[in-house]
Structure formats: structure tokens, C-alpha cells
Amino acid sequence: MITIKNLHASIEGKAILKGLNLTVNAGEVHAIMGPNGAGKSTLASILAGREEYEITAGEIDFDGKDLLDLSVEERAREGLFLAFQYPVEIPGVSNVNFLRTAINEIREHKGETAMSAKEFMALVRDKSALVELDSKLASRSVNEGFSGGEKKRNEIFQMAMLNPKLAILDETDSGLDIDALRIVANGVNELKTDQNATIIITHYQRLLDYIIPDFVHVLYDGRIVKTAGKELALELEEKGYDWIKENKVN
Amino acid sequence: MGTSTKATLQSFRSNLSAAKLALPSVLTAKNEGDLSVMEFPTSKHEAWKYTRLNRVAKIELESNVASPINWEDFNMVKDAYTFVFQNTTCIYISSDLPEGISIKIGNEIGSADWLSSINESHVAKLNVAHAQNGCVINIAKGVQVDKPIQIIYITDGPKQPNFWRNQLQLDAGAKAEVHIGYFSKDAIDAYSNVHWSVFLKENSHLIMTKIQNDGEANFHFSTENIHQLKDSNFTLNTMTLNGAFVRNDLLVKVEGENCETHLNGAYVMKGNQHVDNHTTIDHIFPNCNSYELYKGVMGDKSTAVFNGKVFVRPDAQKINAFQSNANVLLSDDATINSKPELEIYADDVKCSHGSTTGQLDLEAVFYLRSRGISEIDARSMVVAAFMHDVLSKVASNDIKSYIYQQLAVRFNLHLQRED
Ligand SMILES: Nc1ncnc2c1ncn2[C@@H]1O[C@H](COP(=O)(O)OP(=O)(O)OP(=O)(O)O)[C@@H](O)[C@H]1O
Ligand SMILES: [Mg+2]
């Protein structure tokens, strides 16, 4: 699904990613953990197409396409989705209206016909129920006045609406209460098929109790320095990152 | 006029006909004398500091013979009492006016029909000197007009000068909605100068909406002198959608207690367009509220001026006056000069003003694009969201649809209906 090779990226002359390699196949769930400032959100932003970063080396293949060649919207239309760590508020743009535009632009891109209003409303009902997002929130301005947890839930609602091939969840679990965490995790699990893949960026093992990852990676200082199965998350929870930092030196 | 000759107010006037409307001597007595010694104001004049008139002064105006048109091409409201002016001619009058609305047009208006309302600007004086046509509308006591009144002004032909002078009076307890549209056809370097005197008697209620959608190479000057008596409620929506150069001078005199005044303005500009909104609300009596919201989006090399004066006279206690002007600059070359001027001489008042200018929220644009929306649509959605509150103040759904449609055509701005 996605192959990242030797990715180097910097911002304002400061190197953040320093030779990152990662391969995610269809049907897989990958967790990326790592200390604050390691570059996790940077990786997510670069995948989504944020233009502030300078890619100094490396390549990213997304389902046979050169991802770095695609515009932000083309990536989304090809099936990439980022649930933001800090979703923006956009007063005056209604959640459902913008999603309808998005879905139809994606469909147009794929040469499909536009979704009817009826079909769309049914989808909204369905998917807002999946993440237990109040239908009033679904039709309000994007994230305006939403609580932290509601914003995160809205990200997963959008993911459910857009049904991406590759979803990247950047700390979607932070700020969620226990119930919301289960609901969000349940939503992600429901959406999982052998055709799509998920990258979960998180600091906490807790989420991974609900969404079982196939691989856990440690991103440290701009590189994936360790990859293992789900037991690695438990080990990190227990021991922190210091032992990995020490390992990394050699 | 040779190139070596300096364009002056006198040379500008040389091809203009004298007023055809019969105006009262209180307006005309000093007017010609004043104009003969006047010049176009320069940037040294406070009220014209950021609005240069050289381009206007240089136009050599000439009247055109208007060709027949279908006024419905300019229609904004489905069901209205409509009057249409094409240059100096009134080409359409609704035949089904109900009891309680009287309208006089052109030479039907006698000099005694004009109520006293003086404005000292060169624009207003030119209007007095050259007023060719216009209307005087009276809404009788207690009458609530069942449909909107729509007045359409069409400037037809290059370098066409149009001077329209109008008056609207709502008698006590009357209620009306008036939509005014300024358009043009086959016109470049045309100049229109329109004057409205508006009188709201006790407890009357008026919503006035101006749609300024003149051609991209035309010059438009609009002056409104508003007089509000006690318990009246007045709204003026100034929607500037097109025009090379648009100047609005609004003067609201609140001459009674318990009045409400709403001034809303939206301007969306591109290219080299220039829009200047000068507003004054003069609170003379106590216990009144005024609300002013102007929002603008400026692209390319366009320029905008907002100058909002609020006076609160010494005896005008318990006034609430709110003013806000917010702007989004879409390009580094666009500029806005925004200046609130509060002059408060009473002590028990609540006044606030705010002026903001910013770039488009690029984080929001990125967010929308990351969901699959094209950059152009994402930008348009964010701009539309910014304009949303001021446009939603336009009460008429027909007018709102018209504005949204114009913004879609000219700016690829797609606004979403909430009704
Ligand atoms: N616009 C920027 N200008 C300068 N430095 C930046 C910028 N954006 C990110 N950085 C730096 O890049 C590094 C990586 O940041 P990033 O947000 O990717 O970390 P993270 O792994 O997501 O951390 P966290 O766990 O705290 O979310 C940090 O040191 C951060 O300060
Ligand atoms: Mg982060």
C-alpha cells in the first residue's frame, strides 16, 4: 500500500526526518510510537502533503503512484486520510456540506457519478451512528466550539464517510475519555478490511488494547529505530524510551 | 481637452446637462456658486485621503442614446413593485401599486416634494447640479408594504454620466423593504452619481439593500442621507460586488429616542478595483442602538477604504454603538485602510469597535484539501465562510440568492444556503 524509503525532511533548515523507512501493506495496522518531538506528526503531515516541509531525500510509493508528486487533494482522492492531532475549527463551513463536496470531488476524480442527496444523508446517519457523533454536531460548522474529544470523534466520522485506503491517525486517542476511546476504536475496527490499512500514532498502549496492531514501530530522532509486534507497546509503556535510545547508539 | 490641460471639476462638468429635476431653492441657491469655486478633493482632504479622484476627473463624459433593453435581465427579486431607470429614462413602472404607496418619477416631482436634507460633499453638490431623473416614494402612515419595492438603475453606454436623485419617506408606523440595484451595460468609464434622502418617521421600519454590480470599468458614487425619528428601525445593506471604483457615503442622523440602526456592508474586489465606504452614525438622542458590520475580501491589487464615524452627542445617553470591520487580503498587493472614528460626548454610553485584517486561513484551506476538495474550492469555501455572517444579514432570500450567484460567477465563491 505504502512504501517509504530513506525519507529525509526538514523545516526552516532544521532536519526532522533523517532516513525513515516504512512499509505498510493492505490489511495491516501499524502503530508508531516515540518520544515528543521525534517527528511523528511531521511524517503524518508530509504524507498528507503539507507544503512547509522540504523533502531533501527519499521516495514514497503509494499504491503504485509517486505520492510526493501528488497535490494534497489528489492524495486524499487516491485514498489517503489523515486524522489530525489538532483539527482546525472552520466557522461558517458546515461539516456535512463540506463532506458532501469532498465525496463528490473524490467520485469525480474516480470517474464516478455524484452521490445523491438521499444516499448522502443515509451515509451521514450511518456513519455518525458508528462513532456516536451527535447528528447536531455533524451538521454544525467544522469543529467550531467542539470539545477536544468531539473534534477527535469528528475526525473518525470523516474517515468513515470518506472510506480511505490508508488512514493515519495522529494521536486520535489523546483527549478522549474511556468511553470515547472505545467508541473511536470500535469505529476504526469496523472500517477495517483486507483492502485498507491504518497507521496509528499514539503515546499510549491503551488504544492498542482496542485496536490490535500488526506492527509497532518506534520513531526516534527522525528514524524508525525499532519494529516489533504488539508486545513492544507494553514494553515501552513499562520501560519508556531510554533503553531504545541507548540501543540506537550502536 | 488636450493632454496638457489639467482635469478640473469644471472641465469634468463641461459636457454635463443642468438638472432636469425641479429642486427646492434650499438645495439650489448656493449650489452653483459653491461648485464654481470647488475642486476635486485630493488626498489632503481627510474624507478622500485614500481615494484618489484623478481617474474620475479625467473622464470625458458624454451622453449616449440608449438602445432598447429587457430590464428583466437585471431583475433580482421575483415578486416586487419594480421601477427601472436606463440612463436618464424611466423605462419600467410596476402598474399594480397598492394603496398607501405613492411614487413620483422625474417631472412629476415638484420642488416642494423634496424634504430638507443637505450634504456638503462635492459628490452631493454635483448631484444637485445635474440631477436628471429619480423618484420620490412615500409610504403612508401604518402601511406595511406587502412586497418589496425594487429599483433598478442601468448605466448604458461608454462614458455615460448618470445623476439620479431620490427620496423615500416612511410615515409613522409604516414598514417596507426596498432593494436597489446598480448595473451597467456596454459601459466603460461611465460615471454614476446617485443620491438618496431617506426619512423614517416614528415607529417606522425600513430594510434597504443596495446591490452595486456596476461594470468592471465604471465609477459609482452613492450618497445616502438618512433621518430617523423616534422608535424607528433602519437597516441598510451595502453589497459591493463589482465596479472599477465605488464610493459610498452614508450619513445616518438618529433624531429621536429608541431607534435601531443597522449598517451592514460586504465588498468583494479583485483586479484594480477600489471601494470606499464612509459611514457616519450621528446619535443625537438617547436610548438608541446602532450596529455596524462591514466585511471585505480583497484580491489581486484591489484596494478598500473603510471609515466609520460614530458621534454620540452630549445629551445622547444610554447609547449602544457597535462597529466592526473585518478584511481578508487574498494577495500581497491588495490593501485596506480601515479607520473607526468614535467621537463620544455623553458619559453613559457603550461603544465598541474592532478592525481586523488578515490573510486567508491557510490551515483551514489545507484541512479541506486534505479531505479531497480542490484548492480553488477550498479557498472559496473559507472565503465564503468569512463572509457568511454579513451576507446572512440580508433578509431577502431572492437578494441573497442573487448575491451568491454573482459571487459564484465572478469569484468562484460558492456559498451554502442555510435556509
Ligand atoms: N514549523 C516548524 N518549525 C520549526 N520546527 C518545527 C516545525 N514543525 C515541527 N518542528 C519540529 O520538528 C520536530 C518534530 O515535531 P513533530 O510534531 O513531528 O513531533 P511529534 O513526534 O509529533 O511529537 P509529539 O509527540 O509531541 O506530537 C520538533 O522538534 C518540532 O519542534
Ligand atoms: Mg505529534
XYZ file of C-alpha atoms and ligand atoms in Angstrom:
701
model
C 0.000 0.000 0.000
C 2.677 2.496 1.002
C 6.440 2.233 0.899
C 8.564 4.988 2.373
C 12.246 4.787 1.547
C 15.035 6.769 3.139
C 12.841 9.828 3.781
C 14.719 12.950 4.803
C 12.770 16.110 5.527
C 13.490 19.440 7.093
C 11.699 22.592 8.044
C 13.287 26.017 8.210
C 16.641 24.373 7.640
C 16.197 22.007 10.583
C 16.367 18.288 9.720
C 13.429 16.407 11.266
C 13.214 13.126 9.374
C 16.584 11.532 8.837
C 16.259 8.439 6.667
C 12.909 6.979 7.585
C 11.837 3.618 6.137
C 8.380 2.135 6.490
C 6.268 -0.320 4.510
C 2.579 -0.837 5.179
C 0.588 -3.485 3.313
C -3.141 -3.731 2.761
C -4.966 -5.307 5.666
C -2.357 -4.209 8.211
C -2.483 -1.963 11.251
C 0.764 -0.228 12.216
C 1.350 1.702 15.400
C 4.022 4.382 15.545
C 5.201 5.411 18.972
C 8.048 7.620 20.019
C 9.026 10.494 22.280
C 7.741 14.044 21.867
C 9.386 15.850 19.026
C 10.618 12.662 17.356
C 8.910 13.547 14.064
C 5.680 11.526 14.160
C 3.376 14.392 13.228
C 5.940 15.572 10.722
C 5.707 12.212 8.982
C 1.908 12.383 9.026
C 1.951 15.951 7.664
C 4.339 15.033 4.876
C 2.182 12.082 3.890
C -0.882 14.344 3.796
C 1.022 16.833 1.627
C 1.755 19.774 3.883
C 3.919 22.074 1.809
C 6.045 23.715 4.507
C 8.397 20.736 4.717
C 11.313 20.321 2.406
C 11.909 16.766 1.282
C 15.664 16.529 0.913
C 15.881 12.839 0.012
C 13.837 9.684 -0.279
C 10.745 8.437 -2.019
C 7.207 7.397 -1.172
C 5.246 4.955 -3.256
C 1.500 4.935 -2.604
C -0.257 2.112 -4.422
C 1.990 2.468 -7.446
C 1.939 6.269 -7.505
C 4.712 8.648 -6.527
C 2.996 10.236 -3.519
C 5.330 13.229 -3.400
C 4.189 14.145 -6.904
C 0.551 14.456 -5.909
C -1.201 17.541 -4.560
C -2.869 17.443 -1.164
C -6.309 16.851 -2.652
C -5.051 14.238 -5.120
C -3.630 12.219 -2.235
C -6.995 12.341 -0.493
C -8.761 11.343 -3.682
C -6.358 8.423 -4.089
C -7.459 7.254 -0.661
C -5.116 8.774 1.901
C -6.656 10.188 5.052
C -5.101 11.986 7.987
C -6.941 12.341 11.276
C -5.228 15.457 12.608
C -3.631 15.720 16.008
C -5.063 19.244 16.203
C -8.109 19.565 13.941
C -8.807 23.187 12.926
C -12.067 24.983 13.510
C -13.637 26.431 10.393
C -16.543 28.677 11.369
C -19.113 29.053 8.632
C -18.277 25.834 6.770
C -20.768 23.153 7.638
C -19.381 19.725 8.403
C -21.791 17.783 6.235
C -21.759 20.259 3.384
C -18.018 20.169 3.040
C -18.008 16.387 3.274
C -20.548 16.224 0.510
C -18.322 18.401 -1.659
C -15.340 16.229 -0.741
C -17.111 12.955 -1.530
C -18.310 14.249 -4.862
C -14.923 15.639 -5.828
C -13.388 12.276 -4.956
C -16.051 10.496 -7.008
C -15.493 12.815 -9.929
C -11.776 12.088 -9.729
C -12.544 8.387 -9.971
C -14.924 8.930 -12.871
C -17.948 8.066 -10.759
C -21.249 9.907 -10.672
C -22.119 12.256 -7.808
C -23.805 10.854 -4.743
C -27.485 11.752 -4.450
C -28.620 13.866 -1.511
C -30.637 10.930 -0.198
C -27.757 8.492 -0.396
C -25.521 11.047 1.275
C -27.885 11.693 4.160
C -28.224 7.964 4.725
C -24.441 7.698 4.844
C -24.265 10.563 7.361
C -26.806 8.826 9.576
C -24.981 5.552 9.323
C -21.509 6.831 9.993
C -22.395 9.331 12.695
C -24.101 6.437 14.484
C -20.940 4.354 14.085
C -18.855 6.880 16.015
C -21.813 8.010 18.117
C -21.388 11.567 16.930
C -24.434 13.673 17.747
C -26.152 14.430 14.433
C -26.328 18.073 15.517
C -22.523 18.133 15.607
C -22.377 16.538 12.169
C -24.222 19.472 10.649
C -22.542 22.256 12.615
C -19.585 24.306 11.388
C -16.436 22.190 11.137
C -15.163 21.673 14.698
C -16.404 25.083 15.811
C -16.906 25.013 19.536
C -16.380 21.234 19.635
C -14.764 19.829 22.744
C -11.368 18.184 22.298
C -12.940 14.733 22.310
C -15.695 15.769 19.891
C -13.072 17.018 17.451
C -11.318 13.659 17.505
C -14.587 11.826 17.056
C -15.392 14.105 14.152
C -12.102 13.099 12.521
C -13.117 9.447 12.682
C -16.600 10.341 11.443
C -14.978 11.968 8.405
C -12.757 8.957 7.927
C -15.841 6.731 7.970
C -17.559 8.986 5.436
C -14.583 9.035 3.065
C -13.639 5.363 3.469
C -9.919 5.762 2.732
C -7.403 3.131 1.672
C -4.806 4.377 4.120
C -5.787 6.181 7.296
C -3.220 7.860 9.507
C -4.496 8.652 12.987
C -2.276 11.171 14.712
C -2.876 10.892 18.456
C -6.578 10.432 17.933
C -6.716 8.862 21.374
C -5.338 11.801 23.324
C -8.068 13.799 24.975
C -10.617 11.002 24.702
C -12.366 9.690 27.781
C -12.553 5.912 28.270
C -15.953 5.569 26.582
C -14.991 7.763 23.639
C -11.787 5.793 23.246
C -13.731 2.563 22.929
C -16.200 4.137 20.501
C -13.446 5.550 18.309
C -11.508 2.281 18.386
C -14.642 0.372 17.563
C -15.241 2.704 14.613
C -11.730 2.123 13.312
C -12.099 -1.660 13.699
C -15.448 -1.646 11.901
C -13.905 0.187 8.978
C -11.001 -2.216 8.727
C -10.910 -4.558 5.745
C -8.181 -6.506 3.978
C -8.195 -3.761 1.330
C -7.231 -0.888 3.596
C -4.578 -0.089 6.151
C -4.187 2.073 9.239
C -1.238 3.857 10.795
C -1.876 4.794 14.390
C 0.356 7.349 16.038
C -0.020 7.153 19.784
C 1.749 7.578 23.080
C -0.370 5.085 24.943
C -0.656 1.341 24.963
C -4.324 1.801 25.992
C -5.616 2.406 22.463
C -3.744 -0.649 21.249
C -5.792 -2.795 23.623
C -8.737 -1.975 21.412
C -7.093 -1.721 18.021
C -4.628 -4.566 17.800
C -1.633 -3.560 15.694
C 0.240 -5.983 13.499
C 3.417 -3.961 13.991
C 4.640 -1.426 16.499
C 7.401 0.953 15.421
C 9.460 3.314 17.469
C 10.186 6.591 15.739
C 13.116 8.271 17.362
C 15.072 11.274 16.129
C 13.621 11.095 12.639
C 14.022 7.370 12.057
C 12.221 4.125 12.756
C 14.683 2.585 15.178
C 12.752 -0.471 16.295
C 9.926 -2.587 14.909
C 8.216 -5.481 16.624
C 4.795 -6.975 17.322
C 2.131 -5.584 19.651
C 4.077 -6.648 22.741
C 6.526 -3.825 22.066
C 3.880 -1.290 23.082
C 3.596 -2.929 26.502
C 7.337 -2.955 26.872
C 7.526 0.755 26.010
C 4.774 1.552 28.480
C 6.806 -0.167 31.153
C 10.330 0.947 30.302
C 9.955 4.213 28.397
C 12.253 5.070 25.530
C 15.631 5.316 27.226
C 16.641 1.712 26.575
C 15.930 2.229 22.873
C 17.941 5.435 22.788
C 20.837 3.538 24.305
C 20.478 0.694 21.818
C 20.387 3.131 18.979
C 23.850 4.446 19.656
C 25.450 1.294 18.319
C -9.450 68.621 -23.640
C -5.798 68.441 -24.606
C -3.369 66.327 -22.666
C -1.631 69.387 -21.320
C -4.773 70.716 -19.685
C -5.262 69.724 -16.076
C -8.502 67.887 -15.417
C -10.593 70.072 -13.162
C -14.032 69.882 -11.657
C -15.091 72.479 -14.225
C -13.707 70.558 -17.199
C -15.315 67.410 -15.817
C -18.667 69.190 -15.786
C -18.342 70.757 -19.228
C -20.393 68.104 -21.031
C -22.988 67.643 -18.327
C -26.547 68.871 -18.666
C -28.093 71.019 -15.966
C -30.510 69.379 -13.545
C -33.828 68.307 -15.052
C -35.465 67.636 -11.697
C -37.215 70.549 -10.032
C -35.323 71.015 -6.795
C -36.083 73.380 -3.917
C -34.112 76.576 -3.509
C -32.724 75.391 -0.173
C -30.695 72.954 -2.254
C -30.013 75.012 -5.345
C -29.495 78.547 -4.036
C -25.829 78.302 -3.163
C -25.009 75.175 -5.103
C -23.732 76.604 -8.373
C -21.695 79.251 -6.556
C -20.141 76.610 -4.307
C -19.298 74.309 -7.193
C -17.766 77.055 -9.310
C -15.014 77.568 -6.746
C -14.634 73.891 -5.827
C -12.066 71.399 -6.991
C -11.987 67.642 -6.804
C -10.774 66.865 -3.314
C -7.252 65.488 -3.081
C -5.582 63.194 -0.573
C -5.156 66.274 1.631
C -8.865 66.101 2.365
C -9.441 63.747 5.253
C -12.514 62.162 3.662
C -10.604 61.402 0.455
C -7.227 60.510 1.878
C -7.060 57.021 0.369
C -9.383 57.530 -2.556
C -7.820 59.328 -5.492
C -10.114 61.057 -7.906
C -7.641 61.702 -10.760
C -9.018 58.787 -12.747
C -12.524 60.135 -12.339
C -11.550 63.704 -13.143
C -10.011 62.657 -16.441
C -13.105 61.011 -17.884
C -14.652 62.998 -20.707
C -18.268 62.176 -20.112
C -20.770 62.071 -22.963
C -24.393 61.080 -23.042
C -25.359 58.041 -25.075
C -28.554 57.238 -26.873
C -29.659 54.155 -25.021
C -30.744 51.147 -27.040
C -33.818 49.130 -26.079
C -33.161 46.558 -23.393
C -35.020 43.924 -21.491
C -34.890 45.158 -17.902
C -35.705 41.688 -16.641
C -32.135 40.703 -17.456
C -31.273 42.749 -14.367
C -34.105 41.582 -12.171
C -33.124 40.495 -8.648
C -36.453 39.860 -6.948
C -39.170 37.525 -8.225
C -42.146 39.377 -6.890
C -41.743 43.073 -6.294
C -43.025 46.519 -7.150
C -40.376 47.468 -9.647
C -39.095 50.677 -11.232
C -36.321 50.729 -13.767
C -34.141 53.555 -14.946
C -31.945 53.206 -18.008
C -29.653 56.206 -18.066
C -31.898 59.220 -17.624
C -35.117 57.500 -18.685
C -37.534 55.575 -16.526
C -38.282 52.552 -18.724
C -40.494 50.485 -16.466
C -43.029 51.185 -13.743
C -44.960 48.469 -11.944
C -48.627 49.040 -12.675
C -50.028 47.302 -9.631
C -49.038 49.668 -6.824
C -51.308 49.184 -3.830
C -52.982 51.882 -1.741
C -50.576 53.573 0.553
C -47.527 53.717 -1.704
C -47.132 56.789 -3.808
C -44.335 57.229 -6.238
C -43.470 60.190 -8.398
C -40.888 59.990 -11.116
C -38.909 62.674 -12.949
C -41.002 65.708 -13.868
C -43.902 64.508 -11.722
C -41.808 65.566 -8.749
C -42.341 69.156 -7.705
C -39.722 71.136 -5.841
C -41.987 71.110 -2.760
C -41.842 67.292 -2.684
C -38.220 67.347 -1.568
C -37.697 67.423 2.157
C -34.720 69.226 3.570
C -31.598 67.078 3.603
C -28.321 68.777 2.919
C -24.966 67.229 2.208
C -21.910 69.373 1.576
C -19.674 66.964 -0.333
C -18.681 67.669 -3.912
C -20.474 64.447 -4.874
C -23.758 65.633 -3.395
C -23.353 69.075 -4.911
C -22.727 67.609 -8.346
C -25.874 65.592 -7.873
C -27.914 68.710 -7.160
C -26.431 70.489 -10.149
C -27.030 67.698 -12.647
C -29.851 65.504 -11.322
C -31.589 64.124 -14.411
C -34.128 61.722 -13.041
C -35.165 59.823 -9.957
C -38.097 59.058 -7.754
C -39.865 60.244 -4.650
C -41.596 57.473 -2.745
C -43.960 57.870 0.177
C -45.278 55.023 2.260
C -48.403 56.179 4.079
C -48.997 56.007 7.799
C -49.260 52.491 9.180
C -48.899 50.824 5.788
C -46.918 47.600 5.734
C -45.933 47.096 2.137
C -46.771 43.516 1.181
C -43.985 43.050 -1.380
C -40.531 44.517 -1.679
C -40.008 47.614 -3.753
C -37.251 47.144 -6.300
C -35.490 49.950 -8.108
C -33.028 49.133 -10.842
C -30.608 51.628 -12.341
C -28.809 50.714 -15.542
C -25.931 52.717 -16.897
C -25.852 52.181 -20.635
C -23.005 53.191 -22.932
C -19.390 54.313 -22.614
C -18.573 57.433 -20.619
C -22.217 57.776 -19.731
C -22.910 60.224 -16.909
C -25.914 59.422 -14.733
C -27.147 61.601 -11.921
C -30.116 60.165 -10.084
C -31.749 61.786 -7.101
C -34.281 60.028 -4.939
C -36.225 60.322 -1.763
C -38.004 57.775 0.340
C -40.273 58.593 3.231
C -41.951 56.163 5.601
C -44.771 57.740 7.520
C -45.409 56.784 11.139
C -45.720 53.041 11.669
C -45.013 52.177 8.026
C -42.930 49.184 7.116
C -41.113 48.452 3.858
C -38.298 46.583 2.204
C -36.515 48.323 -0.666
C -33.941 46.698 -2.909
C -31.849 48.865 -5.151
C -29.593 47.557 -7.884
C -26.931 49.440 -9.815
C -25.878 47.814 -13.044
C -24.368 48.698 -16.364
C -24.395 47.561 -19.927
C -21.877 48.249 -22.708
C -20.298 50.807 -20.435
C -16.721 51.710 -19.689
C -15.553 54.867 -17.967
C -19.152 55.580 -17.090
C -19.928 57.707 -14.073
C -22.980 57.355 -11.916
C -23.850 59.562 -9.006
C -26.877 58.580 -7.016
C -28.355 60.347 -4.043
C -30.959 59.028 -1.639
C -32.612 61.006 1.127
C -34.485 58.725 3.456
C -36.897 59.757 6.203
C -38.173 57.336 8.775
C -40.976 58.771 10.867
C -41.991 57.497 14.299
C -42.047 53.757 14.691
C -41.408 53.027 11.024
C -39.338 50.107 9.859
C -37.177 50.002 6.750
C -34.780 47.495 5.248
C -32.825 48.878 2.331
C -30.424 46.775 0.319
C -28.072 48.207 -2.262
C -26.551 45.871 -4.791
C -23.648 47.543 -6.521
C -22.845 45.439 -9.526
C -21.670 48.030 -11.980
C -19.290 47.047 -14.784
C -15.635 46.484 -14.047
C -14.565 49.761 -15.660
C -17.192 52.103 -14.242
C -17.238 54.697 -11.496
C -20.033 54.819 -8.998
C -20.774 57.321 -6.249
C -23.584 56.711 -3.853
C -24.748 59.032 -1.105
C -27.425 58.230 1.444
C -28.721 60.778 3.896
C -30.870 59.032 6.459
C -33.079 60.691 9.053
C -34.546 58.527 11.775
C -37.295 59.693 14.123
C -38.155 58.019 17.406
C -38.824 54.283 17.666
C -37.765 53.703 14.080
C -35.724 50.771 12.865
C -33.445 51.131 9.881
C -31.221 48.644 8.084
C -29.002 49.411 5.125
C -27.101 46.581 3.455
C -24.412 47.781 1.084
C -23.249 44.940 -1.114
C -20.451 45.898 -3.461
C -19.828 43.170 -5.986
C -18.297 44.974 -8.932
C -17.176 48.349 -10.294
C -13.811 49.926 -11.031
C -14.380 52.492 -8.351
C -17.155 52.657 -5.804
C -17.626 55.279 -3.143
C -20.382 55.088 -0.569
C -21.169 57.976 1.755
C -23.714 57.117 4.395
C -24.913 59.630 6.907
C -27.471 58.455 9.428
C -28.890 61.087 11.712
C -30.707 59.483 14.586
C -33.109 62.247 15.511
C -35.286 60.515 18.082
C -35.167 58.119 21.019
C -35.384 54.323 20.930
C -34.101 53.900 17.415
C -32.218 50.992 15.982
C -29.749 51.366 13.153
C -28.092 48.506 11.307
C -25.450 49.133 8.679
C -24.113 46.023 7.012
C -21.616 46.028 4.221
C -19.895 43.427 2.118
C -17.329 44.076 -0.581
C -15.581 41.532 -2.725
C -12.986 43.020 -5.032
C -10.364 41.877 -7.497
C -8.147 43.306 -10.242
C -7.534 47.004 -9.665
C -10.907 47.667 -8.145
C -11.343 50.246 -5.446
C -14.136 50.542 -2.917
C -14.510 53.213 -0.273
C -17.151 53.025 2.435
C -17.535 56.144 4.519
C -20.241 55.863 7.116
C -21.419 58.226 9.823
C -23.941 57.484 12.511
C -24.881 60.581 14.440
C -26.579 59.779 17.728
C -28.376 62.950 18.730
C -30.967 61.413 21.066
C -30.615 58.988 23.986
C -31.587 55.318 24.268
C -30.600 54.153 20.814
C -28.649 51.211 19.461
C -26.539 51.059 16.341
C -24.806 48.043 14.864
C -22.344 48.219 12.046
C -20.714 45.229 10.382
C -18.589 45.566 7.254
C -16.618 42.728 5.771
C -14.386 42.642 2.753
C -12.374 40.242 0.686
C -9.694 41.815 -1.431
C -7.864 40.015 -4.190
C -5.160 40.979 -6.685
C -4.279 44.688 -6.482
C -7.640 45.828 -5.230
C -7.909 48.475 -2.556
C -10.538 49.241 0.024
C -11.215 52.017 2.465
C -13.459 51.786 5.467
C -14.113 54.838 7.564
C -16.750 54.519 10.211
C -17.645 57.558 12.279
C -19.885 57.375 15.261
C -20.901 60.560 17.030
C -22.620 60.480 20.365
C -23.854 63.966 21.197
C -23.745 65.296 24.774
C -27.416 64.601 25.534
C -27.445 61.198 23.901
C -27.112 58.999 26.992
C -27.586 55.241 27.041
C -26.344 54.623 23.541
C -25.023 51.258 22.456
C -22.927 51.542 19.340
C -21.077 48.572 17.925
C -18.878 48.696 14.911
C -16.774 46.055 13.262
C -14.786 45.926 10.053
C -13.021 42.722 9.085
C -10.988 42.087 5.983
C -9.257 39.229 4.285
C -6.492 40.021 1.850
C -6.055 37.310 -0.742
C -2.911 38.798 -2.210
C 0.128 40.691 -1.003
C -0.754 43.533 -3.353
C -4.246 44.149 -2.018
C -4.681 46.866 0.579
C -7.237 48.064 3.062
C -7.286 51.263 5.047
C -9.672 50.844 7.903
C -10.383 53.596 10.369
C -13.002 53.794 13.063
C -13.679 57.260 14.447
C -15.639 57.437 17.630
C -16.494 60.847 18.995
C -18.350 60.465 22.229
C -19.583 63.436 24.229
C -22.026 61.664 26.530
C -20.845 59.625 29.513
C -23.348 56.800 29.834
C -22.696 55.009 26.558
C -21.396 51.659 25.406
C -19.372 51.857 22.240
C -17.085 49.295 20.765
C -15.241 48.978 17.545
C -12.931 46.442 16.062
C -10.993 46.299 12.860
C -9.166 43.241 11.649
C -7.227 42.446 8.528
C -5.784 39.053 7.865
C -4.764 36.572 5.281
C -6.928 33.668 4.294
C -6.825 30.927 6.937
C -4.435 28.560 5.185
C -4.735 25.908 7.893
C -8.431 25.697 7.101
C -7.699 25.523 3.372
C -5.223 22.695 3.967
C -7.717 20.819 6.116
C -10.399 20.951 3.427
C -7.941 19.937 0.702
C -6.779 17.013 2.826
C -10.337 15.701 2.535
C -10.203 15.759 -1.267
C -11.515 19.241 -2.056
C -9.649 21.139 -4.774
C -7.573 24.109 -3.718
C -9.794 26.580 -5.532
C -12.947 25.197 -3.922
C -11.301 25.013 -0.516
C -10.247 28.669 -0.733
C -13.682 29.628 -1.924
C -15.299 27.795 0.989
C -13.098 29.541 3.518
C -13.745 32.947 1.966
C -17.448 32.208 1.846
C -17.351 31.198 5.489
C -15.704 34.505 6.339
C -18.414 36.465 4.524
C -21.188 34.282 5.808
C -22.360 36.337 8.788
C -22.619 39.634 6.961
C -24.347 38.089 3.950
C -26.769 36.271 6.204
C -27.954 39.677 7.413
C -29.549 40.232 4.030
C -33.092 39.264 4.898
C -34.446 38.714 1.401
C -33.848 35.206 0.074
C -34.086 36.410 -3.515
C -31.401 39.008 -2.943
C -29.254 36.515 -1.098
C -29.533 34.073 -3.990
C -28.647 36.859 -6.367
C -25.536 37.770 -4.364
C -24.453 34.133 -4.058
C -24.909 33.627 -7.775
C -22.851 36.727 -8.590
C -20.079 35.642 -6.240
C -20.071 32.209 -7.857
C -19.802 33.692 -11.333
C -17.200 36.340 -10.662
C -15.152 34.830 -7.861
C -15.922 31.118 -7.986
C -17.198 31.625 -4.464
C -19.779 29.050 -3.547
C -21.882 29.941 -0.568
C -24.100 27.444 1.085
C -27.704 28.226 1.828
C -28.742 27.656 5.362
C -32.464 28.064 4.760
N 7.104 24.658 11.677
C 8.156 24.196 12.392
N 9.250 24.967 12.573
C 10.300 24.508 13.298
N 10.335 23.307 13.865
C 9.288 22.503 13.715
C 8.140 22.887 12.978
N 7.254 21.882 12.989
C 7.818 20.899 13.723
N 9.036 21.265 14.153
C 9.933 20.477 14.998
O 10.036 19.200 14.460
C 10.191 18.258 15.494
C 9.217 17.132 15.297
O 7.904 17.593 15.559
P 6.656 16.658 15.447
O 5.449 17.491 15.642
O 6.734 15.871 14.205
O 6.861 15.695 16.702
P 5.961 14.532 17.247
O 6.772 13.315 17.173
O 4.652 14.520 16.558
O 5.787 14.976 18.744
P 4.522 14.880 19.757
O 4.620 13.513 20.333
O 4.830 15.891 20.784
O 3.294 15.121 18.992
C 10.019 19.011 16.797
O 11.294 19.254 17.337
C 9.359 20.279 16.378
O 9.699 21.340 17.221
Mg 2.697 14.931 17.100
